[in-house]
CSV table of C-alpha atoms in Angstrom, one decimal:
chain,number,residue,atom,x,y,z
A,1,MET,CA,66.5,72.1,86.9
A,2,LYS,CA,67.5,74.9,84.4
A,3,LYS,CA,70.9,76.4,84.9
A,4,VAL,CA,73.1,78.7,82.8
A,5,PRO,CA,76.2,76.5,82.2
A,6,THR,CA,79.8,77.3,83.1
A,7,LEU,CA,82.2,76.3,80.3
A,8,ASP,CA,86.0,76.2,80.4
A,9,ILE,CA,87.3,78.2,77.4
A,10,ARG,CA,90.6,76.3,77.5
A,11,ARG,CA,88.5,73.5,75.8
A,12,TYR,CA,88.5,75.7,72.7
A,13,GLY,CA,92.1,74.6,72.2
A,14,THR,CA,91.7,70.9,73.2
A,15,ASP,CA,88.1,69.9,72.6
A,16,ARG,CA,86.9,72.5,70.1
A,17,ALA,CA,84.0,70.9,68.3
A,18,ALA,CA,82.2,69.9,71.6
A,19,PHE,CA,83.0,73.2,73.3
A,20,VAL,CA,81.7,75.2,70.3
A,21,ALA,CA,78.5,73.1,70.3
A,22,GLU,CA,77.9,73.4,74.0
A,23,LEU,CA,78.6,77.2,74.0
A,24,GLY,CA,76.4,77.8,71.0
A,25,ASN,CA,73.5,75.8,72.6
A,26,ALA,CA,73.9,77.7,75.8
A,27,TYR,CA,73.6,81.0,74.0
A,28,ARG,CA,70.7,79.9,71.8
A,29,GLU,CA,68.8,78.8,74.9
A,30,TYR,CA,69.7,81.5,77.5
A,31,GLY,CA,71.6,84.3,75.7
A,32,PHE,CA,74.0,83.8,78.6
A,33,CYS,CA,77.0,81.5,79.5
A,34,CYS,CA,79.6,81.6,82.3
A,35,ILE,CA,83.2,81.3,81.0
A,36,SER,CA,85.9,79.8,83.2
A,37,GLY,CA,89.6,79.1,82.5
A,38,HIS,CA,90.0,82.5,80.9
A,39,GLY,CA,93.4,83.2,82.4
A,40,ILE,CA,92.7,86.8,83.5
A,41,PRO,CA,94.8,87.1,86.6
A,42,ARG,CA,93.0,87.5,89.9
A,43,GLU,CA,95.4,90.3,90.8
A,44,LEU,CA,94.4,92.4,87.8
A,45,ILE,CA,90.7,92.0,88.7
A,46,ASP,CA,91.2,92.7,92.4
A,47,GLY,CA,93.6,95.7,91.6
A,48,ALA,CA,91.0,97.2,89.3
A,49,TYR,CA,88.2,96.8,91.8
A,50,ASP,CA,90.4,98.4,94.4
A,51,SER,CA,91.2,101.5,92.2
A,52,PHE,CA,87.5,101.9,91.3
A,53,GLN,CA,86.3,101.7,95.0
A,54,ARG,CA,88.9,104.3,96.0
A,55,PHE,CA,87.6,106.6,93.3
A,56,PHE,CA,83.9,106.2,94.2
A,57,ALA,CA,84.9,107.0,97.9
A,58,LEU,CA,86.1,110.5,96.8
A,59,PRO,CA,84.0,113.6,97.7
A,60,ASN,CA,81.3,114.3,95.2
A,61,GLU,CA,82.8,117.7,94.2
A,62,THR,CA,86.0,115.8,93.3
A,63,LYS,CA,84.2,113.2,91.2
A,64,MET,CA,82.1,115.9,89.5
A,65,LYS,CA,85.3,117.4,88.0
A,66,TYR,CA,85.2,114.3,85.7
A,67,HIS,CA,81.6,114.6,84.7
A,68,VAL,CA,81.4,115.7,81.1
A,69,ALA,CA,78.0,117.3,80.7
A,70,GLY,CA,76.2,116.6,77.4
A,71,SER,CA,78.4,113.7,76.3
A,72,GLY,CA,76.0,111.0,77.3
A,73,GLY,CA,78.5,109.8,79.8
A,74,ALA,CA,80.7,108.5,77.0
A,75,ARG,CA,83.8,109.0,79.1
A,76,GLY,CA,84.5,109.8,82.7
A,77,TYR,CA,82.0,110.0,85.6
A,78,THR,CA,78.2,109.8,85.7
A,79,PRO,CA,76.6,110.7,89.0
A,80,TYR,CA,73.5,109.2,90.6
A,81,LYS,CA,70.0,109.2,89.2
A,82,VAL,CA,70.7,109.8,85.6
A,83,GLU,CA,70.2,106.5,83.7
A,84,THR,CA,66.6,105.1,83.4
A,85,ALA,CA,65.9,101.6,82.1
A,86,LYS,CA,63.8,101.8,78.9
A,87,ASP,CA,60.1,102.1,79.8
A,88,SER,CA,61.0,102.4,83.5
A,89,LYS,CA,59.6,105.2,85.8
A,90,PHE,CA,62.6,105.2,88.2
A,91,ALA,CA,66.2,106.1,87.6
A,92,ASP,CA,68.6,103.4,88.6
A,93,LEU,CA,70.4,104.3,91.9
A,94,LYS,CA,74.0,104.1,90.9
A,95,GLU,CA,77.1,106.1,89.9
A,96,PHE,CA,79.5,104.9,87.3
A,97,TRP,CA,82.6,105.6,85.2
A,98,HIS,CA,83.3,104.9,81.6
A,99,VAL,CA,86.6,103.8,80.2
A,100,GLY,CA,86.7,103.6,76.4
A,101,ARG,CA,89.2,102.3,73.8
A,102,GLU,CA,92.4,104.2,73.3
A,103,ILE,CA,92.6,105.0,69.6
A,104,PRO,CA,94.9,107.3,67.6
A,105,ARG,CA,93.4,110.8,67.5
A,106,ASP,CA,93.7,110.8,63.7
A,107,SER,CA,91.5,107.6,63.5
A,108,LYS,CA,88.4,107.9,61.3
A,109,PHE,CA,86.4,107.1,64.4
A,110,ALA,CA,87.9,109.8,66.6
A,111,ASP,CA,84.8,112.0,66.3
A,112,VAL,CA,82.6,109.3,67.9
A,113,MET,CA,85.2,107.8,70.3
A,114,PRO,CA,86.6,110.6,72.5
A,115,PRO,CA,89.8,110.3,74.5
A,116,ASN,CA,89.7,108.8,77.9
A,117,ILE,CA,89.7,110.8,81.1
A,118,TRP,CA,91.7,109.6,84.1
A,119,PRO,CA,91.2,110.7,87.7
A,120,ALA,CA,94.4,112.3,89.0
A,121,GLU,CA,93.6,111.4,92.6
A,122,ILE,CA,93.8,107.6,92.0
A,123,THR,CA,97.3,107.1,90.5
A,124,ASP,CA,96.8,103.4,89.5
A,125,PHE,CA,93.3,103.9,88.0
A,126,LYS,CA,94.5,104.1,84.4
A,127,GLN,CA,96.9,101.2,84.7
A,128,ASN,CA,94.4,98.9,86.4
A,129,GLY,CA,91.3,100.2,84.5
A,130,TYR,CA,92.8,99.9,81.0
A,131,GLY,CA,94.6,96.7,81.9
A,132,LEU,CA,91.2,95.1,82.7
A,133,PHE,CA,89.6,96.7,79.6
A,134,GLU,CA,92.2,95.0,77.4
A,135,ALA,CA,92.0,91.7,79.1
A,136,LEU,CA,88.2,91.6,78.7
A,137,ASP,CA,88.4,92.8,75.1
A,138,GLN,CA,90.7,89.9,74.3
A,139,LEU,CA,88.5,87.4,76.1
A,140,GLY,CA,85.5,88.7,74.3
A,141,SER,CA,87.2,88.2,70.9
A,142,ARG,CA,87.9,84.6,71.9
A,143,VAL,CA,84.3,84.0,72.7
A,144,LEU,CA,83.2,85.5,69.4
A,145,ARG,CA,85.5,83.1,67.5
A,146,ALA,CA,83.6,80.2,69.0
A,147,LEU,CA,80.3,81.9,68.3
A,148,ALA,CA,81.3,82.4,64.7
A,149,LEU,CA,82.2,78.7,64.2
A,150,HIS,CA,78.9,77.7,65.7
A,151,ILE,CA,76.9,79.4,62.9
A,152,ASP,CA,79.3,78.3,60.1
A,153,LEU,CA,81.2,81.6,59.8
A,154,PRO,CA,85.0,81.6,59.5
A,155,GLU,CA,86.7,81.5,62.9
A,156,HIS,CA,88.1,85.0,62.6
A,157,PHE,CA,85.0,86.5,61.0
A,158,PHE,CA,84.5,89.1,63.8
A,159,ASP,CA,88.2,90.0,64.3
A,160,ASP,CA,88.3,93.0,61.9
A,161,LYS,CA,84.7,94.1,63.0
A,162,ILE,CA,85.7,94.6,66.6
A,163,ASP,CA,89.3,95.7,66.5
A,164,GLN,CA,88.3,99.4,66.7
A,165,GLY,CA,85.0,98.7,68.6
A,166,ASN,CA,83.4,101.5,70.6
A,167,SER,CA,83.6,99.3,73.7
A,168,ILE,CA,83.2,100.5,77.3
A,169,LEU,CA,84.4,99.3,80.6
A,170,ARG,CA,81.9,100.5,83.2
A,171,PRO,CA,82.8,100.3,86.9
A,172,ILE,CA,79.5,100.9,88.8
A,173,HIS,CA,78.9,101.7,92.5
A,174,TYR,CA,75.5,100.9,94.0
A,175,PRO,CA,75.3,102.6,97.4
A,176,PRO,CA,73.9,100.8,100.4
A,177,ILE,CA,70.1,100.7,100.5
A,178,THR,CA,68.8,102.8,103.4
A,179,GLU,CA,65.0,102.7,102.9
A,180,GLU,CA,63.0,100.7,105.4
A,181,ASN,CA,61.7,98.3,102.7
A,182,ILE,CA,64.4,96.9,100.5
A,183,PRO,CA,63.3,97.3,96.9
A,184,ASN,CA,63.4,94.0,95.1
A,185,VAL,CA,65.2,95.2,92.0
A,186,ARG,CA,68.5,97.1,92.0
A,187,ALA,CA,68.9,97.4,88.2
A,188,GLY,CA,65.6,97.2,86.2
A,189,ALA,CA,65.0,94.5,83.6
A,190,HIS,CA,66.8,95.4,80.4
A,191,GLU,CA,68.6,94.0,77.4
A,192,ASP,CA,72.1,95.2,76.5
A,193,ILE,CA,72.7,97.3,73.4
A,194,ASN,CA,76.1,96.0,72.3
A,195,PHE,CA,77.6,92.8,70.8
A,196,ILE,CA,78.5,90.9,74.0
A,197,THR,CA,78.8,91.9,77.6
A,198,LEU,CA,81.4,90.4,80.0
A,199,LEU,CA,80.7,90.7,83.7
A,200,VAL,CA,83.5,90.0,86.2
A,201,GLY,CA,83.4,88.2,89.5
A,202,ALA,CA,81.2,89.3,92.4
A,203,SER,CA,79.4,91.6,89.9
A,204,ALA,CA,77.1,88.8,89.1
A,205,GLU,CA,75.5,88.5,92.6
A,206,GLY,CA,71.8,89.0,92.2
A,207,LEU,CA,71.8,88.7,88.4
A,208,GLU,CA,68.8,87.0,86.9
A,209,VAL,CA,67.9,86.1,83.3
A,210,LEU,CA,64.5,85.8,81.8
A,211,THR,CA,64.0,82.3,80.4
A,212,ARG,CA,62.0,81.4,77.3
A,213,GLU,CA,59.3,80.2,79.7
A,214,GLY,CA,59.1,83.6,81.2
A,215,GLU,CA,60.7,82.8,84.5
A,216,TRP,CA,63.5,84.6,86.2
A,217,LEU,CA,66.5,82.3,86.6
A,218,PRO,CA,69.3,83.3,89.0
A,219,ILE,CA,72.8,83.1,87.5
A,220,THR,CA,75.4,81.8,89.9
A,221,THR,CA,79.1,81.8,89.0
A,222,GLU,CA,81.6,79.3,90.2
A,223,GLY,CA,85.3,80.0,90.9
A,224,ASP,CA,86.8,82.5,88.4
A,225,ALA,CA,83.9,82.4,85.9
A,226,ILE,CA,83.0,85.5,84.0
A,227,VAL,CA,79.4,85.9,82.8
A,228,VAL,CA,79.1,86.6,79.1
A,229,ASN,CA,75.8,87.5,77.4
A,230,ILE,CA,74.6,88.5,74.0
A,231,GLY,CA,73.5,92.1,73.3
A,232,ASP,CA,71.0,93.5,70.8
A,233,MET,CA,73.6,94.3,68.1
A,234,LEU,CA,74.7,90.6,67.8
A,235,GLN,CA,71.1,89.5,68.0
A,236,ARG,CA,70.3,91.7,65.0
A,237,LEU,CA,73.4,90.6,63.1
A,238,THR,CA,72.6,86.9,63.7
A,239,ASN,CA,68.8,87.3,63.0
A,240,HIS,CA,68.0,86.3,66.6
A,241,VAL,CA,69.9,82.9,66.4
A,242,TYR,CA,71.8,84.3,69.3
A,243,PRO,CA,69.1,86.0,71.5
A,244,SER,CA,69.7,89.1,73.6
A,245,THR,CA,67.8,88.2,76.7
A,246,SER,CA,66.2,90.4,79.4
A,247,HIS,CA,68.1,90.4,82.7
A,248,ARG,CA,67.9,92.3,85.9
A,249,VAL,CA,69.8,92.6,89.2
A,250,VAL,CA,67.8,91.9,92.4
A,251,ASN,CA,68.7,93.0,95.8
A,252,PRO,CA,69.6,90.4,98.4
A,253,GLN,CA,66.6,90.3,100.8
A,254,ASN,CA,69.0,90.4,103.8
A,255,ASP,CA,71.7,92.6,105.3
A,256,ASN,CA,73.8,92.4,102.1
A,257,ALA,CA,71.4,95.0,100.7
A,258,ARG,CA,72.8,97.4,103.3
A,259,THR,CA,76.3,97.1,102.0
A,260,PRO,CA,77.7,98.9,98.9
A,261,ARG,CA,77.9,96.8,95.7
A,262,TYR,CA,80.4,97.2,92.9
A,263,SER,CA,80.0,95.8,89.4
A,264,VAL,CA,82.3,96.1,86.4
A,265,PRO,CA,80.6,95.1,83.1
A,266,TYR,CA,82.6,95.3,79.8
A,267,PHE,CA,80.4,96.2,76.9
A,268,LEU,CA,82.1,94.9,73.7
A,269,HIS,CA,80.9,96.9,70.7
A,270,PRO,CA,81.6,96.4,67.0
A,271,ASN,CA,83.4,99.1,65.1
A,272,PRO,CA,81.1,102.1,64.5
A,273,ASP,CA,80.8,101.4,60.8
A,274,VAL,CA,79.8,97.7,61.0
A,275,VAL,CA,76.4,97.2,59.3
A,276,LEU,CA,74.1,95.1,61.5
A,277,ASP,CA,72.1,93.4,58.8
A,278,PRO,CA,71.3,89.7,59.4
A,279,LEU,CA,74.0,87.5,58.0
A,280,PRO,CA,73.0,85.2,55.2
A,281,GLN,CA,74.1,82.1,57.2
A,282,THR,CA,71.4,82.9,59.8
A,283,ILE,CA,68.5,83.4,57.3
A,284,THR,CA,66.6,80.1,56.8
A,285,PRO,CA,63.1,79.1,55.8
A,286,ASP,CA,62.4,78.5,59.5
A,287,ASN,CA,64.0,81.8,60.5
A,288,PRO,CA,63.4,84.4,57.7
A,289,SER,CA,65.1,87.8,57.9
A,290,ARG,CA,63.5,89.8,60.7
A,291,TYR,CA,64.8,93.2,59.4
A,292,ASN,CA,64.2,95.0,56.2
A,293,THR,CA,66.2,98.2,57.1
A,294,SER,CA,69.9,98.7,57.2
A,295,ILE,CA,71.7,100.3,60.1
A,296,THR,CA,75.3,100.8,61.3
A,297,SER,CA,76.3,100.0,64.8
A,298,HIS,CA,76.9,103.7,65.6
A,299,GLU,CA,73.4,104.7,64.3
A,300,TYR,CA,71.9,101.9,66.3
A,301,LEU,CA,73.8,103.0,69.5
A,302,LEU,CA,72.6,106.6,69.2
A,303,GLU,CA,69.0,105.4,68.7
A,304,ARG,CA,69.2,103.4,71.9
A,305,LEU,CA,71.1,106.0,74.0
A,306,ARG,CA,68.2,108.4,73.3
A,307,GLU,CA,65.7,105.8,74.5
A,308,ILE,CA,67.5,105.4,77.9
A,309,LYS,CA,67.9,109.2,78.2
A,310,LEU,CA,71.7,109.2,78.2
A,311,ILE,CA,71.7,111.7,75.3
């Protein structure tokens, strides 16, 4: 029986070689792994969910004050029926918010990473939202250290490539389904654009990943586990050694579909100027380079945002 494994990241400190091998193999096979033992306090996760739920419960006209038209939803609020999965006919039914990295406004990346917006109505939104952003950013960098070692890169290879990353924490609200027939899919099949994505807690209910054999495999998390998957940018940089696999969110075919759902993915991005050309360590006779053009992560992001109609 196939199953995306759950691995305890504390083993990185105690049982490193075996942990790195198991983690690397999980990602080569599925593009996904569940990470437990990460030390992110339950109170931080619950507090953030609580702030986000209170925001989404505000009246539409209040929320729309934080919608920045023409920005591709880079910061603040995005209302229902905007985002469309690539090659999909239907807009996903959801509303969401974007929290980005806080950078000095004289940073060389300031023009592509706008300042955050915070809703005045929810006083603890900033503290909880940015607290969770930083905790997931740090966990992501720990996962990337293990992924680096697995492909014979120095442990800290990624550190200076993500320290100014254009990363996004995206609290999402999926409203209850009211139609007579519950549609099977809540979020259409897609791959992620970024380096790695971290998905907290109950967010993972209904998540399915497409296996190499072409079957949809449900991902179930245990305990405090956070789901971490590979995105297209890391797939390109590692010449597909780490695959970015297609995944979707299906609706529960029971009364749970009639309740609102909340999900909080963290999209960890490289710094905007990182060049995503396949690393020499990942180019072998069996796996020749799959790319003959050079592209930075920011150019790549813009290309993909146009495809999903966000810009």
